[in-house]
Amino acid sequence: MRIRDSISARRNTLLSIALFSCIQITLGFFLITGQGSDDVQPIQSAQLTHKTFAFKNINNTDFLSENLKNDLKLASMNTRITPTD
Amino acid sequence: MISYYKSKHPGLFLYLSLITLSVLTFLFLESNTQQIGILSILWGGFVFMRTLSLYEVSERFAPFAKTGGASKNTNKKSSALPHDLMHRMSGQNHMSRGLFAMNATHERTSLWFVLGLAYVAYHLYLSKYAMPMDILVQNLSIFFMIGAAFWAGQTYAYSNKASKLLIVVCSLLFGLALFTISGTATHHIYNALTLSNLVSYSNDASTPLLAALILYSAVILLYSCTYGLSYSINACIGLILISLLVICGVTFEQTSQNIALWISGWSLFSVFWIRSYSHTRKVYALYQCE
């Protein structure tokens, strides 16, 4: 019973790793064809100088305040565009 | 296909070539999306083939584990031609190596992957509003590359010769990455080691889970030292290496060259990780019971 369990567990682990590799291949094709970029060409969107997940980049409070700043900037632009006569 | 019927360490040189190619690409080329995509496909294909070779070993040893060895009944239906028997006998030794490589499917390795996935999920949660689709796919691809280097390295490190080769190549690549990233690397590390800087980095997204990894490694080291295990020195080296990676990841500037540092560092860590345990007795006990 124990042997059968370990064999099936090992088989499941190998199958899950194979699934991960299939996901990785899919992601690779996704990157090559450039379907991931919304409105940017693949080569232009390739700069890795920001937002690589393994390294420091995200400060939650800073990010929220930056987002708020963008909203405020958009709001001020909208009011500026509105005709005032 | 890479198979234990054909080689002692199937795919080892392919793995080393992939590690070298990935590190050099991220270090010296202006890595773009398509290059990362090609590397991702190469790593995915390699891991798939490596999984198939281990699956072959697993299925090959399953009937032996159930029946307690080869018997006339199990071999009755097969074609027992001389060349077939010779082929099986030569493959038998290689297969036993593959059984050791199967230790990379242990629950301890799965725990690393669960921690890594939790790390990625936490990162995505923090940056869910800001990350475009292409950056998200790039980051996931890079995460899978690091995970593939770590897992595939473990499957080869059971052998003395293969692990020495892995240590030499990965150490060279790791040193090259450290040397290339910045001439002020030691300055960064020295700054990070001061307490005030470590506290100032505590808002970073990567810090909590990486601290959990260090804690986990420390528990392993404590366990090894408690039971007087002679191979605990490998766990100690791995702990130092992971600490170095954490400090580099927290303190260095964000460039694609850091990815090279992580790929080489995790592949080097995989050697020490798998060799900090002795598996032989456990596998033997596993196939003796029932």
Tab-separated table of C-alpha atoms in Angstrom:
chain	number	residue	atom	x	y	z
A	1	MET	CA	0.000	0.000	0.000
A	2	ARG	CA	2.758	2.369	0.958
A	3	ILE	CA	4.758	1.566	-2.166
A	4	ARG	CA	1.719	2.051	-4.363
A	5	ASP	CA	1.042	5.391	-2.718
A	6	SER	CA	4.602	6.593	-3.195
A	7	ILE	CA	4.593	5.514	-6.844
A	8	SER	CA	1.352	7.302	-7.584
A	9	ALA	CA	2.558	10.386	-5.693
A	10	ARG	CA	5.775	10.381	-7.701
A	11	ARG	CA	3.809	9.980	-10.898
A	12	ASN	CA	1.570	12.888	-9.963
A	13	THR	CA	4.594	15.057	-9.182
A	14	LEU	CA	6.155	14.257	-12.538
A	15	LEU	CA	2.909	14.969	-14.342
A	16	SER	CA	2.558	18.311	-12.585
A	17	ILE	CA	6.137	19.237	-13.547
A	18	ALA	CA	5.347	18.267	-17.141
A	19	LEU	CA	2.300	20.505	-16.935
A	20	PHE	CA	4.496	23.376	-15.733
A	21	SER	CA	6.828	22.836	-18.659
A	22	CYS	CA	3.878	22.925	-21.063
A	23	ILE	CA	2.767	26.219	-19.496
A	24	GLN	CA	6.294	27.535	-19.934
A	25	ILE	CA	6.349	26.586	-23.613
A	26	THR	CA	2.986	28.285	-24.063
A	27	LEU	CA	4.292	31.438	-22.392
A	28	GLY	CA	7.327	31.327	-24.676
A	29	PHE	CA	5.144	31.197	-27.779
A	30	PHE	CA	3.041	33.953	-26.286
A	31	LEU	CA	6.125	36.131	-25.943
A	32	ILE	CA	7.520	35.355	-29.378
A	33	THR	CA	4.316	36.106	-31.213
A	34	GLY	CA	3.936	39.308	-29.221
A	35	GLN	CA	0.307	38.685	-28.340
A	36	GLY	CA	0.894	39.729	-24.784
A	37	SER	CA	1.505	43.356	-25.626
A	38	ASP	CA	-1.639	45.399	-25.887
A	39	ASP	CA	-0.546	48.298	-28.063
A	40	VAL	CA	3.242	48.060	-27.986
A	41	GLN	CA	5.419	46.223	-30.451
A	42	PRO	CA	7.294	43.205	-29.006
A	43	ILE	CA	10.749	44.702	-29.305
A	44	GLN	CA	9.655	47.972	-27.775
A	45	SER	CA	7.987	46.244	-24.883
A	46	ALA	CA	11.074	44.214	-24.139
A	47	GLN	CA	12.855	46.491	-21.744
A	48	LEU	CA	13.487	44.605	-18.563
A	49	THR	CA	14.709	47.530	-16.576
A	50	HIS	CA	11.510	47.602	-14.560
A	51	LYS	CA	9.165	45.205	-12.827
A	52	THR	CA	11.202	42.027	-12.849
A	53	PHE	CA	9.496	40.087	-10.145
A	54	ALA	CA	12.557	38.772	-8.440
A	55	PHE	CA	13.907	42.092	-7.353
A	56	LYS	CA	12.895	45.114	-5.441
A	57	ASN	CA	10.408	47.219	-7.300
A	58	ILE	CA	7.085	47.353	-5.606
A	59	ASN	CA	6.417	49.677	-2.747
A	60	ASN	CA	2.762	49.437	-1.981
A	61	THR	CA	2.301	52.843	-0.445
A	62	ASP	CA	4.339	54.567	-3.124
A	63	PHE	CA	2.446	52.769	-5.815
A	64	LEU	CA	-0.927	53.810	-4.407
A	65	SER	CA	0.128	57.401	-4.088
A	66	GLU	CA	1.499	57.302	-7.648
A	67	ASN	CA	-1.796	55.913	-8.872
A	68	LEU	CA	-3.626	58.620	-7.021
A	69	LYS	CA	-1.339	61.199	-8.589
A	70	ASN	CA	-2.197	59.887	-12.061
A	71	ASP	CA	-5.910	60.061	-11.299
A	72	LEU	CA	-5.534	63.601	-10.065
A	73	LYS	CA	-3.521	64.529	-13.145
A	74	LEU	CA	-6.233	63.091	-15.408
A	75	ALA	CA	-8.904	64.914	-13.484
A	76	SER	CA	-7.053	68.219	-13.795
A	77	MET	CA	-6.569	67.649	-17.528
A	78	ASN	CA	-10.277	66.999	-17.957
A	79	THR	CA	-11.167	70.211	-16.207
A	80	ARG	CA	-8.638	72.077	-18.316
A	81	ILE	CA	-10.105	70.708	-21.551
A	82	THR	CA	-13.641	71.653	-20.584
A	83	PRO	CA	-14.604	74.964	-22.283
A	84	THR	CA	-14.963	77.684	-19.754
A	85	ASP	CA	-16.856	80.326	-21.677
B	1	MET	CA	14.326	11.980	-26.266
B	2	ILE	CA	16.819	11.790	-23.389
B	3	SER	CA	16.692	8.348	-21.824
B	4	TYR	CA	18.547	6.379	-19.176
B	5	TYR	CA	18.751	3.520	-21.652
B	6	LYS	CA	21.218	5.560	-23.692
B	7	SER	CA	23.220	7.622	-21.232
B	8	LYS	CA	24.357	7.718	-17.612
B	9	HIS	CA	23.322	11.318	-17.156
B	10	PRO	CA	20.864	11.993	-19.960
B	11	GLY	CA	20.655	15.643	-20.856
B	12	LEU	CA	23.367	16.860	-18.479
B	13	PHE	CA	25.328	18.727	-21.127
B	14	LEU	CA	22.116	20.060	-22.578
B	15	TYR	CA	21.276	21.423	-19.128
B	16	LEU	CA	24.697	23.021	-18.742
B	17	SER	CA	24.412	24.523	-22.217
B	18	LEU	CA	21.011	25.967	-21.391
B	19	ILE	CA	22.274	27.465	-18.127
B	20	THR	CA	25.258	29.013	-19.907
B	21	LEU	CA	23.107	30.298	-22.756
B	22	SER	CA	20.562	31.839	-20.390
B	23	VAL	CA	23.164	33.504	-18.189
B	24	LEU	CA	25.133	34.903	-21.122
B	25	THR	CA	21.947	36.139	-22.813
B	26	PHE	CA	20.778	38.010	-19.750
B	27	LEU	CA	24.253	39.307	-18.965
B	28	PHE	CA	25.594	40.525	-22.275
B	29	LEU	CA	22.664	40.869	-24.672
B	30	GLU	CA	19.993	43.489	-24.569
B	31	SER	CA	17.439	40.821	-23.812
B	32	ASN	CA	14.105	41.432	-25.483
B	33	THR	CA	10.773	39.684	-25.357
B	34	GLN	CA	11.494	37.330	-28.205
B	35	GLN	CA	14.774	36.157	-26.714
B	36	ILE	CA	13.047	35.455	-23.419
B	37	GLY	CA	10.344	33.593	-25.331
B	38	ILE	CA	12.907	31.435	-27.121
B	39	LEU	CA	14.706	30.690	-23.839
B	40	SER	CA	11.394	29.862	-22.217
B	41	ILE	CA	10.528	27.397	-24.967
B	42	LEU	CA	13.976	25.804	-24.731
B	43	TRP	CA	13.704	25.417	-20.958
B	44	GLY	CA	10.143	24.115	-21.203
B	45	GLY	CA	11.112	21.550	-23.816
B	46	PHE	CA	14.105	20.445	-21.801
B	47	VAL	CA	12.114	20.043	-18.589
B	48	PHE	CA	9.446	18.112	-20.463
B	49	MET	CA	12.034	15.704	-21.877
B	50	ARG	CA	13.694	15.342	-18.475
B	51	THR	CA	10.320	14.585	-16.933
B	52	LEU	CA	9.716	11.937	-19.562
B	53	SER	CA	13.058	10.286	-18.817
B	54	LEU	CA	12.267	10.185	-15.102
B	55	TYR	CA	8.768	8.944	-15.888
B	56	GLU	CA	10.380	6.126	-17.825
B	57	VAL	CA	12.439	5.210	-14.764
B	58	SER	CA	9.427	5.460	-12.493
B	59	GLU	CA	7.338	3.184	-14.668
B	60	ARG	CA	10.250	0.808	-15.148
B	61	PHE	CA	10.715	0.313	-11.421
B	62	ALA	CA	7.043	0.195	-10.518
B	63	PRO	CA	6.564	-3.528	-11.323
B	64	PHE	CA	9.758	-4.383	-9.420
B	65	ALA	CA	8.501	-2.511	-6.402
B	66	LYS	CA	5.206	-4.364	-6.465
B	67	THR	CA	6.445	-7.866	-7.165
B	68	GLY	CA	9.753	-7.719	-5.335
B	69	GLY	CA	11.885	-8.228	-8.443
B	70	ALA	CA	11.819	-9.808	-11.846
B	71	SER	CA	10.162	-13.175	-12.130
B	72	LYS	CA	9.300	-15.662	-14.827
B	73	ASN	CA	5.717	-14.549	-14.763
B	74	THR	CA	6.551	-10.930	-15.474
B	75	ASN	CA	8.999	-11.779	-18.230
B	76	LYS	CA	6.976	-14.553	-19.834
B	77	LYS	CA	5.206	-12.426	-22.376
B	78	SER	CA	8.148	-10.288	-23.374
B	79	SER	CA	10.494	-11.175	-26.197
B	80	ALA	CA	13.564	-12.509	-24.378
B	81	LEU	CA	15.938	-12.320	-27.301
B	82	PRO	CA	19.639	-12.063	-26.437
B	83	HIS	CA	20.089	-8.553	-27.724
B	84	ASP	CA	16.966	-7.504	-25.877
B	85	LEU	CA	18.346	-8.984	-22.653
B	86	MET	CA	21.722	-7.296	-23.174
B	87	HIS	CA	19.936	-4.061	-23.809
B	88	ARG	CA	18.012	-4.452	-20.579
B	89	MET	CA	21.107	-5.348	-18.559
B	90	SER	CA	23.039	-2.342	-19.765
B	91	GLY	CA	20.062	-0.143	-19.098
B	92	GLN	CA	19.671	-1.541	-15.592
B	93	ASN	CA	22.696	0.299	-14.201
B	94	HIS	CA	21.624	3.518	-15.776
B	95	MET	CA	18.134	3.051	-14.462
B	96	SER	CA	19.418	2.739	-10.913
B	97	ARG	CA	20.985	6.180	-11.362
B	98	GLY	CA	17.634	7.437	-12.499
B	99	LEU	CA	16.096	6.151	-9.310
B	100	PHE	CA	18.371	8.472	-7.328
B	101	ALA	CA	17.432	11.331	-9.635
B	102	MET	CA	13.847	10.674	-8.660
B	103	ASN	CA	14.606	12.248	-5.288
B	104	ALA	CA	14.049	15.593	-6.986
B	105	THR	CA	10.334	14.786	-6.819
B	106	HIS	CA	10.437	14.737	-3.028
B	107	GLU	CA	8.001	16.802	-1.005
B	108	ARG	CA	10.805	19.128	0.118
B	109	THR	CA	11.271	20.273	-3.478
B	110	SER	CA	7.539	20.696	-3.873
B	111	LEU	CA	7.595	22.948	-0.831
B	112	TRP	CA	10.093	25.246	-2.568
B	113	PHE	CA	7.782	25.461	-5.566
B	114	VAL	CA	4.774	26.200	-3.378
B	115	LEU	CA	6.762	28.952	-1.659
B	116	GLY	CA	7.833	30.297	-5.052
B	117	LEU	CA	4.281	30.321	-6.351
B	118	ALA	CA	3.133	32.066	-3.179
B	119	TYR	CA	5.898	34.622	-3.760
B	120	VAL	CA	4.737	35.255	-7.317
B	121	ALA	CA	1.094	35.456	-6.239
B	122	TYR	CA	2.011	37.975	-3.535
B	123	HIS	CA	3.979	40.027	-6.047
B	124	LEU	CA	1.105	39.981	-8.522
B	125	TYR	CA	-1.286	41.006	-5.769
B	126	LEU	CA	0.874	44.038	-4.992
B	127	SER	CA	1.241	45.069	-8.637
B	128	LYS	CA	-2.106	43.978	-10.011
B	129	TYR	CA	-3.086	47.467	-11.197
B	130	ALA	CA	0.234	48.463	-12.729
B	131	MET	CA	1.512	45.419	-14.589
B	132	PRO	CA	0.771	45.161	-18.312
B	133	MET	CA	0.110	41.797	-19.864
B	134	ASP	CA	3.459	41.448	-21.611
B	135	ILE	CA	5.404	42.227	-18.428
B	136	LEU	CA	3.289	39.700	-16.539
B	137	VAL	CA	4.051	36.976	-19.085
B	138	GLN	CA	7.750	37.893	-19.057
B	139	ASN	CA	7.900	37.651	-15.290
B	140	LEU	CA	6.115	34.308	-15.238
B	141	SER	CA	8.469	32.983	-17.917
B	142	ILE	CA	11.497	34.099	-15.926
B	143	PHE	CA	10.070	32.504	-12.772
B	144	PHE	CA	9.566	29.228	-14.603
B	145	MET	CA	13.124	29.434	-15.945
B	146	ILE	CA	14.562	29.807	-12.445
B	147	GLY	CA	12.342	26.998	-11.181
B	148	ALA	CA	13.356	24.762	-14.077
B	149	ALA	CA	17.058	25.429	-13.449
B	150	PHE	CA	16.582	24.598	-9.771
B	151	TRP	CA	14.593	21.420	-10.307
B	152	ALA	CA	16.614	20.027	-13.221
B	153	GLY	CA	19.842	20.741	-11.325
B	154	GLN	CA	18.601	18.546	-8.494
B	155	THR	CA	17.931	15.662	-10.844
B	156	TYR	CA	21.600	15.607	-11.885
B	157	ALA	CA	23.302	16.396	-8.583
B	158	TYR	CA	22.883	12.920	-7.107
B	159	SER	CA	26.014	11.784	-8.926
B	160	ASN	CA	29.473	12.780	-7.684
B	161	LYS	CA	30.900	13.494	-11.125
B	162	ALA	CA	27.837	15.335	-12.344
B	163	SER	CA	27.599	17.410	-9.170
B	164	LYS	CA	31.267	18.420	-9.379
B	165	LEU	CA	30.753	19.493	-12.982
B	166	LEU	CA	27.636	21.392	-12.002
B	167	ILE	CA	29.409	23.130	-9.123
B	168	VAL	CA	32.297	24.220	-11.350
B	169	VAL	CA	30.132	25.522	-14.195
B	170	CYS	CA	27.500	27.174	-12.001
B	171	SER	CA	30.125	28.760	-9.728
B	172	LEU	CA	31.885	30.222	-12.757
B	173	LEU	CA	28.624	31.592	-14.109
B	174	PHE	CA	27.595	32.911	-10.701
B	175	GLY	CA	30.954	34.634	-10.252
B	176	LEU	CA	30.775	36.037	-13.765
B	177	ALA	CA	27.305	37.414	-13.075
B	178	LEU	CA	28.453	38.991	-9.798
B	179	PHE	CA	31.501	40.473	-11.515
B	180	THR	CA	29.577	41.796	-14.495
B	181	ILE	CA	26.579	43.303	-12.743
B	182	SER	CA	28.420	46.011	-10.969
B	183	GLY	CA	31.910	46.952	-9.937
B	184	THR	CA	30.391	48.192	-6.737
B	185	ALA	CA	28.776	44.877	-5.835
B	186	THR	CA	30.741	44.592	-2.621
B	187	HIS	CA	29.736	48.124	-1.782
B	188	HIS	CA	26.070	47.193	-2.173
B	189	ILE	CA	26.444	44.083	-0.062
B	190	TYR	CA	28.331	45.959	2.640
B	191	ASN	CA	25.586	48.579	2.748
B	192	ALA	CA	22.884	45.946	2.908
B	193	LEU	CA	24.523	44.251	5.855
B	194	THR	CA	24.123	47.287	8.055
B	195	LEU	CA	20.998	47.087	10.159
B	196	SER	CA	19.524	50.441	9.185
B	197	ASN	CA	19.564	49.551	5.497
B	198	LEU	CA	17.963	46.187	6.112
B	199	VAL	CA	15.171	47.905	8.019
B	200	SER	CA	14.720	50.411	5.198
B	201	TYR	CA	14.355	47.551	2.736
B	202	SER	CA	11.634	45.948	4.818
B	203	ASN	CA	8.889	47.449	2.635
B	204	ASP	CA	10.104	45.485	-0.351
B	205	ALA	CA	7.749	42.880	-1.742
B	206	SER	CA	10.370	40.196	-1.989
B	207	THR	CA	11.626	40.424	1.571
B	208	PRO	CA	8.992	38.479	3.590
B	209	LEU	CA	8.933	35.310	1.517
B	210	LEU	CA	12.675	35.278	1.009
B	211	ALA	CA	13.058	35.649	4.753
B	212	ALA	CA	10.797	32.609	5.065
B	213	LEU	CA	13.139	30.714	2.740
B	214	ILE	CA	16.113	31.581	4.921
B	215	LEU	CA	14.207	30.489	8.009
B	216	TYR	CA	13.337	27.217	6.322
B	217	SER	CA	16.985	26.623	5.414
B	218	ALA	CA	18.008	27.435	8.984
B	219	VAL	CA	15.581	24.807	10.286
B	220	ILE	CA	17.159	22.255	7.958
B	221	LEU	CA	20.615	23.208	9.165
B	222	LEU	CA	19.514	22.893	12.782
B	223	TYR	CA	17.999	19.477	12.062
B	224	SER	CA	21.206	18.313	10.377
B	225	CYS	CA	23.390	19.541	13.226
B	226	THR	CA	21.099	18.032	15.867
B	227	TYR	CA	21.354	14.550	14.410
B	228	GLY	CA	25.062	14.911	13.633
B	229	LEU	CA	24.711	14.374	9.917
B	230	SER	CA	28.051	14.612	8.164
B	231	TYR	CA	26.600	16.007	4.978
B	232	SER	CA	25.074	18.992	6.776
B	233	ILE	CA	27.944	21.126	5.452
B	234	ASN	CA	26.082	21.192	2.133
B	235	ALA	CA	23.035	22.660	3.827
B	236	CYS	CA	25.280	25.254	5.440
B	237	ILE	CA	26.778	26.253	2.074
B	238	GLY	CA	23.325	26.378	0.540
B	239	LEU	CA	22.138	28.613	3.368
B	240	ILE	CA	25.008	31.030	2.808
B	241	LEU	CA	24.344	31.025	-0.939
B	242	ILE	CA	20.654	31.745	-0.520
B	243	SER	CA	21.453	34.546	1.927
B	244	LEU	CA	23.819	36.050	-0.638
B	245	LEU	CA	21.125	35.817	-3.304
B	246	VAL	CA	18.594	37.460	-1.026
B	247	ILE	CA	20.945	40.327	-0.225
B	248	CYS	CA	21.800	40.786	-3.904
B	249	GLY	CA	18.135	40.686	-4.873
B	250	VAL	CA	17.187	43.226	-2.259
B	251	THR	CA	20.037	45.649	-2.801
B	252	PHE	CA	21.006	45.562	-6.476
B	253	GLU	CA	19.402	47.781	-9.052
B	254	GLN	CA	16.755	46.290	-11.287
B	255	THR	CA	18.335	45.078	-14.475
B	256	SER	CA	17.916	42.005	-16.598
B	257	GLN	CA	21.423	41.015	-15.546
B	258	ASN	CA	20.087	40.163	-12.106
B	259	ILE	CA	18.075	37.362	-13.696
B	260	ALA	CA	21.358	35.770	-14.766
B	261	LEU	CA	22.508	35.970	-11.157
B	262	TRP	CA	19.347	34.246	-9.964
B	263	ILE	CA	19.412	31.484	-12.567
B	264	SER	CA	23.051	30.619	-11.874
B	265	GLY	CA	22.575	30.993	-8.115
B	266	TRP	CA	19.554	28.719	-7.897
B	267	SER	CA	21.145	26.083	-10.105
B	268	LEU	CA	24.210	26.159	-7.850
B	269	PHE	CA	21.998	25.967	-4.787
B	270	SER	CA	20.215	22.910	-6.185
B	271	VAL	CA	23.450	20.914	-6.013
B	272	PHE	CA	23.962	21.669	-2.335
B	273	TRP	CA	20.286	21.213	-1.623
B	274	ILE	CA	20.015	17.681	-2.984
B	275	ARG	CA	23.362	16.642	-1.493
B	276	SER	CA	22.500	17.785	1.988
B	277	TYR	CA	20.451	14.613	2.346
B	278	SER	CA	21.272	10.955	2.105
B	279	HIS	CA	18.605	9.124	0.147
B	280	THR	CA	20.079	5.705	-0.404
B	281	ARG	CA	18.918	4.082	2.782
B	282	LYS	CA	15.437	5.493	2.459
B	283	VAL	CA	14.984	4.205	-1.089
B	284	TYR	CA	16.250	0.794	-0.080
B	285	ALA	CA	13.842	0.668	2.859
B	286	LEU	CA	11.027	1.773	0.589
B	287	TYR	CA	11.414	-1.192	-1.709
B	288	GLN	CA	11.881	-3.687	1.077
B	289	CYS	CA	8.646	-3.038	2.867
B	290	GLU	CA	5.134	-4.278	2.027
